[in-house]
XYZ file of C-alpha atoms in Angstrom:
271
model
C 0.343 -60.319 -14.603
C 1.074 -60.704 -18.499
C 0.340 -57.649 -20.500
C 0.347 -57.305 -24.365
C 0.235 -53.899 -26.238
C -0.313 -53.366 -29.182
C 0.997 -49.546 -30.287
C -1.628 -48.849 -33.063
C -4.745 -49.779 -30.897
C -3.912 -47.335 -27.824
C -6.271 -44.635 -27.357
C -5.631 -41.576 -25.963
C -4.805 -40.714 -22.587
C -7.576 -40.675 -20.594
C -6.110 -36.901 -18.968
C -6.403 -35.584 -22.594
C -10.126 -36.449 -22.768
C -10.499 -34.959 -19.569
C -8.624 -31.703 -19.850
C -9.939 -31.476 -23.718
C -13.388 -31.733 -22.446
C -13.430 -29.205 -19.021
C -11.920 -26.940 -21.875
C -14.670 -27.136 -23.960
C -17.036 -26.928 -21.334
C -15.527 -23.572 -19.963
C -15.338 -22.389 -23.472
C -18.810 -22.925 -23.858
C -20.423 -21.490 -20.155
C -18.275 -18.641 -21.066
C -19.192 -18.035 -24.468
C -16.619 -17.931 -26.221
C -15.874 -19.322 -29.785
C -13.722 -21.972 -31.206
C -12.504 -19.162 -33.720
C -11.704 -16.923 -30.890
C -9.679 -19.154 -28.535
C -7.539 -20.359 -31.341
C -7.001 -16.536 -32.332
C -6.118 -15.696 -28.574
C -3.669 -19.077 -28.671
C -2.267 -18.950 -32.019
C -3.455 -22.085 -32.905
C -6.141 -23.100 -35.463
C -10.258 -24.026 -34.955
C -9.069 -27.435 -35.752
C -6.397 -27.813 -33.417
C -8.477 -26.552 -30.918
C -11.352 -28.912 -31.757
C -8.941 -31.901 -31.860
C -7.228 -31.025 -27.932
C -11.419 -30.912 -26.937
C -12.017 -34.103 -27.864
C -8.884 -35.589 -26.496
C -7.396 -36.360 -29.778
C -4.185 -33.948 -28.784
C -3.175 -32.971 -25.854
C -4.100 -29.278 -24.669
C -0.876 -27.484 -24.454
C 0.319 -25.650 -21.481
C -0.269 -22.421 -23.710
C -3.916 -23.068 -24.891
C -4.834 -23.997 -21.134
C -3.355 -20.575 -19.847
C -5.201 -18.977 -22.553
C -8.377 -19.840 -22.446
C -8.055 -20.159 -18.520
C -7.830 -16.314 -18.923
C -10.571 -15.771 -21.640
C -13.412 -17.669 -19.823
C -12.414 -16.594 -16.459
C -11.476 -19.937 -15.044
C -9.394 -18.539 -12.082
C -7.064 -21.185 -12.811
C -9.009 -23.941 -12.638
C -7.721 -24.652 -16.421
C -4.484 -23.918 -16.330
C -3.836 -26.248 -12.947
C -4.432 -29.015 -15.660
C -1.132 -28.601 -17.119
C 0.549 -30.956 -14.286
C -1.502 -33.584 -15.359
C -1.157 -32.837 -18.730
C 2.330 -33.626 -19.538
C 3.389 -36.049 -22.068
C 4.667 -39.386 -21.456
C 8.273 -40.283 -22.507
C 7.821 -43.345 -23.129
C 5.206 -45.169 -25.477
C 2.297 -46.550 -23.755
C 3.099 -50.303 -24.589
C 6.820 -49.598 -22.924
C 5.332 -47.908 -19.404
C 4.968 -50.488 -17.334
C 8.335 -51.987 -17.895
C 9.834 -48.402 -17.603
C 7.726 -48.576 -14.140
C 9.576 -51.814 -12.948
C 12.903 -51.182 -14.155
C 13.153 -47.855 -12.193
C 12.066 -49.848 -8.725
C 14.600 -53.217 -9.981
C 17.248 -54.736 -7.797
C 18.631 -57.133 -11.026
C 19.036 -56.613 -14.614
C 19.460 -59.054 -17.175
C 19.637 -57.768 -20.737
C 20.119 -59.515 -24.259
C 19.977 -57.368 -27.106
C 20.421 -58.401 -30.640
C 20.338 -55.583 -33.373
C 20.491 -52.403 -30.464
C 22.298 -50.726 -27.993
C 20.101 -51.690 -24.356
C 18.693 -48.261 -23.740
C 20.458 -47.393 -20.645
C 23.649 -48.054 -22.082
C 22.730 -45.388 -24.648
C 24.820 -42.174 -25.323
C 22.646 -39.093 -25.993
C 24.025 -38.918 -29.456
C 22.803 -42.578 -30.503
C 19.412 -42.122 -28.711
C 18.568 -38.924 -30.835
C 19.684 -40.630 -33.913
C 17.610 -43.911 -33.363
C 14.341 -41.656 -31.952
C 14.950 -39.064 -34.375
C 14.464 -41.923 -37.143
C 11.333 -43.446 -35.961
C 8.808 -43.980 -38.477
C 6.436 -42.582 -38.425
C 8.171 -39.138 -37.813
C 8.092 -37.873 -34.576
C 7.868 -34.114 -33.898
C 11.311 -32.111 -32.225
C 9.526 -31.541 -28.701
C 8.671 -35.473 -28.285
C 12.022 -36.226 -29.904
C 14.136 -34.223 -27.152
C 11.716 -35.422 -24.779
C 12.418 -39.201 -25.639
C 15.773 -38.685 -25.402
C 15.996 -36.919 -22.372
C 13.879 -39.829 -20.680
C 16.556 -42.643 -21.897
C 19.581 -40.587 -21.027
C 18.052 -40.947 -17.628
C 17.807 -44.543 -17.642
C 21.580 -44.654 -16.908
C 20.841 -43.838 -13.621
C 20.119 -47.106 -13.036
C 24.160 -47.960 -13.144
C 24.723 -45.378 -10.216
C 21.436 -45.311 -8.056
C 21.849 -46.660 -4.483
C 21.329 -49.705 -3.199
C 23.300 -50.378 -6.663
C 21.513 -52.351 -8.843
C 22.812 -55.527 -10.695
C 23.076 -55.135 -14.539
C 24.215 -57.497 -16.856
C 24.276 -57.341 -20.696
C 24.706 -59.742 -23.250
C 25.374 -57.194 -26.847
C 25.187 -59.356 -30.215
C 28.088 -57.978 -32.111
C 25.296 -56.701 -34.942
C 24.311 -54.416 -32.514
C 27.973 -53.267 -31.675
C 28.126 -52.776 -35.300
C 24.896 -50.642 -36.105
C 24.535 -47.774 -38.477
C 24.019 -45.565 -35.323
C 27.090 -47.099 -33.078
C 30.441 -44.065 -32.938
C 33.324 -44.234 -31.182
C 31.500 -42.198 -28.520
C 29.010 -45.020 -28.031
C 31.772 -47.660 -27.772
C 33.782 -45.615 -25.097
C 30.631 -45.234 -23.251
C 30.032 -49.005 -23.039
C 33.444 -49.189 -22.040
C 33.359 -47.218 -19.218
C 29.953 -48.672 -17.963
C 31.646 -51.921 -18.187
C 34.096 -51.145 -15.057
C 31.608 -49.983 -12.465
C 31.240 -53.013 -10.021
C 27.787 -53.613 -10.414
C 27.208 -53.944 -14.387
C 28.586 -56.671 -16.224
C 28.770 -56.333 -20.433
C 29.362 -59.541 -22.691
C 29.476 -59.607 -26.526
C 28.194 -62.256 -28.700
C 30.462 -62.750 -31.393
C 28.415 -63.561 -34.891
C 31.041 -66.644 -35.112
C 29.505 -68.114 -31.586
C 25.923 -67.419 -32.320
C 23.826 -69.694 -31.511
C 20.013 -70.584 -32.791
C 18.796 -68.895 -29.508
C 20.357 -65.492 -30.095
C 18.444 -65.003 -33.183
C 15.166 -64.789 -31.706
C 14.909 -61.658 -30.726
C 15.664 -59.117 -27.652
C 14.848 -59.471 -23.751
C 15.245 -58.620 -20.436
C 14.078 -59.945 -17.072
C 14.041 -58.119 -14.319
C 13.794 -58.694 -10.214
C 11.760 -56.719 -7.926
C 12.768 -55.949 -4.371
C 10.197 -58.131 -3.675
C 11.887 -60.641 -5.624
C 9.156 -61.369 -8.260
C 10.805 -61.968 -11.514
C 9.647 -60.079 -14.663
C 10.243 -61.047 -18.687
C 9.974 -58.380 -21.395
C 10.239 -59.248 -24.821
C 9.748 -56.188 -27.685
C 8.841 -55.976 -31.343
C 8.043 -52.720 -33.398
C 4.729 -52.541 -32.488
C 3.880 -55.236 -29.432
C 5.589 -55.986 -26.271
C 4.885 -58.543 -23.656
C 5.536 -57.931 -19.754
C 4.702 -60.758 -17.765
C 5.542 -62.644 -13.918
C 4.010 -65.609 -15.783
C 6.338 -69.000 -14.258
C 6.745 -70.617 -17.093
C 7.703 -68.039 -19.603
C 9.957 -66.171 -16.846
C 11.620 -69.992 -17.108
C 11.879 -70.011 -20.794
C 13.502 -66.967 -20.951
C 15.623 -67.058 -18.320
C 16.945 -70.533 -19.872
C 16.907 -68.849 -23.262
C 19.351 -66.312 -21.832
C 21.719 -68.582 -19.219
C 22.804 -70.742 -23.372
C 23.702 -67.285 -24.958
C 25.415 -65.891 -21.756
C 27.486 -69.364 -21.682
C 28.447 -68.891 -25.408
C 29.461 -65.165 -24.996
C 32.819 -63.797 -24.219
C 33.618 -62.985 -20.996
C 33.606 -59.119 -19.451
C 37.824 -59.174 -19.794
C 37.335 -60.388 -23.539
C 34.111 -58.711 -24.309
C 36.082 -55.232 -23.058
C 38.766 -56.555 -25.478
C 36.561 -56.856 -28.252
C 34.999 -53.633 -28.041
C 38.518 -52.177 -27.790
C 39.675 -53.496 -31.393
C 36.352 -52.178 -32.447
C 37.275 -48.861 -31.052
C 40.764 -49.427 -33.000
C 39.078 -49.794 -36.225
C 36.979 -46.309 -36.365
């Protein structure tokens, strides 16, 4: 399996299409108007045309509404379970997928905090900053879905996590006190191991970008690499080998956990 996605060529979700369209067809068997379901909804004829064709999703509110106006008997409004947003971004799902069901974490991260290392705080500043905007409900709903990626750290059999933080991402415009304490306090459980990078150790192979590998129970080995708008998540041999070399050199250069801890300390000190 190697997948590539790219985040401007997605289409909608298919579950849009379909709940857009069953409205529409309701709408229409029960004659009632564009005009009058976006009156009875508080939404406009446009809005309404755009969640028919699947270009928006039909709200939980629009569903119950015109469930009621064309006499569905909640046939409409038992769409809104399939209906709900995902919290992630369609080219980051299937990684989201295996790193919920992995038994190892490896994680090198260049410029960002590793999201489930995140506080809540420097999750709703970085998502709150995306560009292009994103509106409050899929803002709170993006942050509430990486918060919950710390489980991860607790959930039993315990999973092993190790990180390996370039000190420009220790140093980001985002990174508080709060976010260095947290990291911190990860750092002692017995299953997740943080390193920094130090810019004065870097080496050519740390400036190439972030990734991760992960292992499945069934011991298949994953890589995941991420840019702005593509990611790659493949089981392919010999990239799982070139990244999992890649990683071993910057993990050998890092500090250790005791100095790392240190480190992060000082930086703690400085705020």
């Amino acid at each position: 399996m190697s997948g590539q996605y790219n985040s401007n060529s997605q289409l909608p979700p298919v579950a849009w299409r379909y709940g857009g369209n069953q409205m529409k067809r309701w709408r229409t068997k029960a004659n009632v108007s564009r005009e009058e379901l976006a009156a009875a909804s508080n939404y406009s004829p446009d809005t309404i045309k755009s969640m028919e064709q699947g270009v928006r999703m039909p709200t939980p509110r629009v569903l119950d509404v015109a469930d009621e106006l064309c006499r569905a008997e909640g046939l409409l409004s038992a769409a809104k379970e399939y209906l709900k947003r995902e919290p992630f971004p369609a080219r980051a799902q299937d990684f989201m997928q295996h790193e919920k069901e992995a038994i190892n974490l490896w994680w090198y991260e260049p410029t960002l905090i590793p999201g489930p290392l995140q506080t809540e705080a420097y999750a709703r500043k970085l998502i709150g900053d995306h560009i292009p905007a994103l509106d409050e409900e899929t803002v709170e709903e993006r942050v509430a879905a990486r918060v919950a990626r710390q489980q991860i750290h607790t959930r039993k059999p315990l999973v092993g996590c190790s990180y390996v933080l370039y000190e420009a991402a220790l140093r980001g415009p985002y990174v508080d006190k709060e976010q260095l304490l947290h990291l911190l306090e990860v750092g002692k459980l017995r299953n997740v191991v943080i390193q920094v990078l130090p810019y004065k150790q870097a080496m050519t192979a740390a400036l190439h970008g972030q990734m991760v590998l992960l292992e499945t129970k069934d011991h298949e080995r994953l890589a995941y690499t991420e840019a702005p708008s593509v990611s790659q998540l493949t089981v392919d041999p010999g990239l799982v080998s070139a990244q999992t070399e890649r990683l071993s050199m910057i993990r050998t250069v890092a500090l250790d956990p005791d100095e790392s801890a240190r480190f992060i300390e000082r930086m703690v000190g400085e705020l």
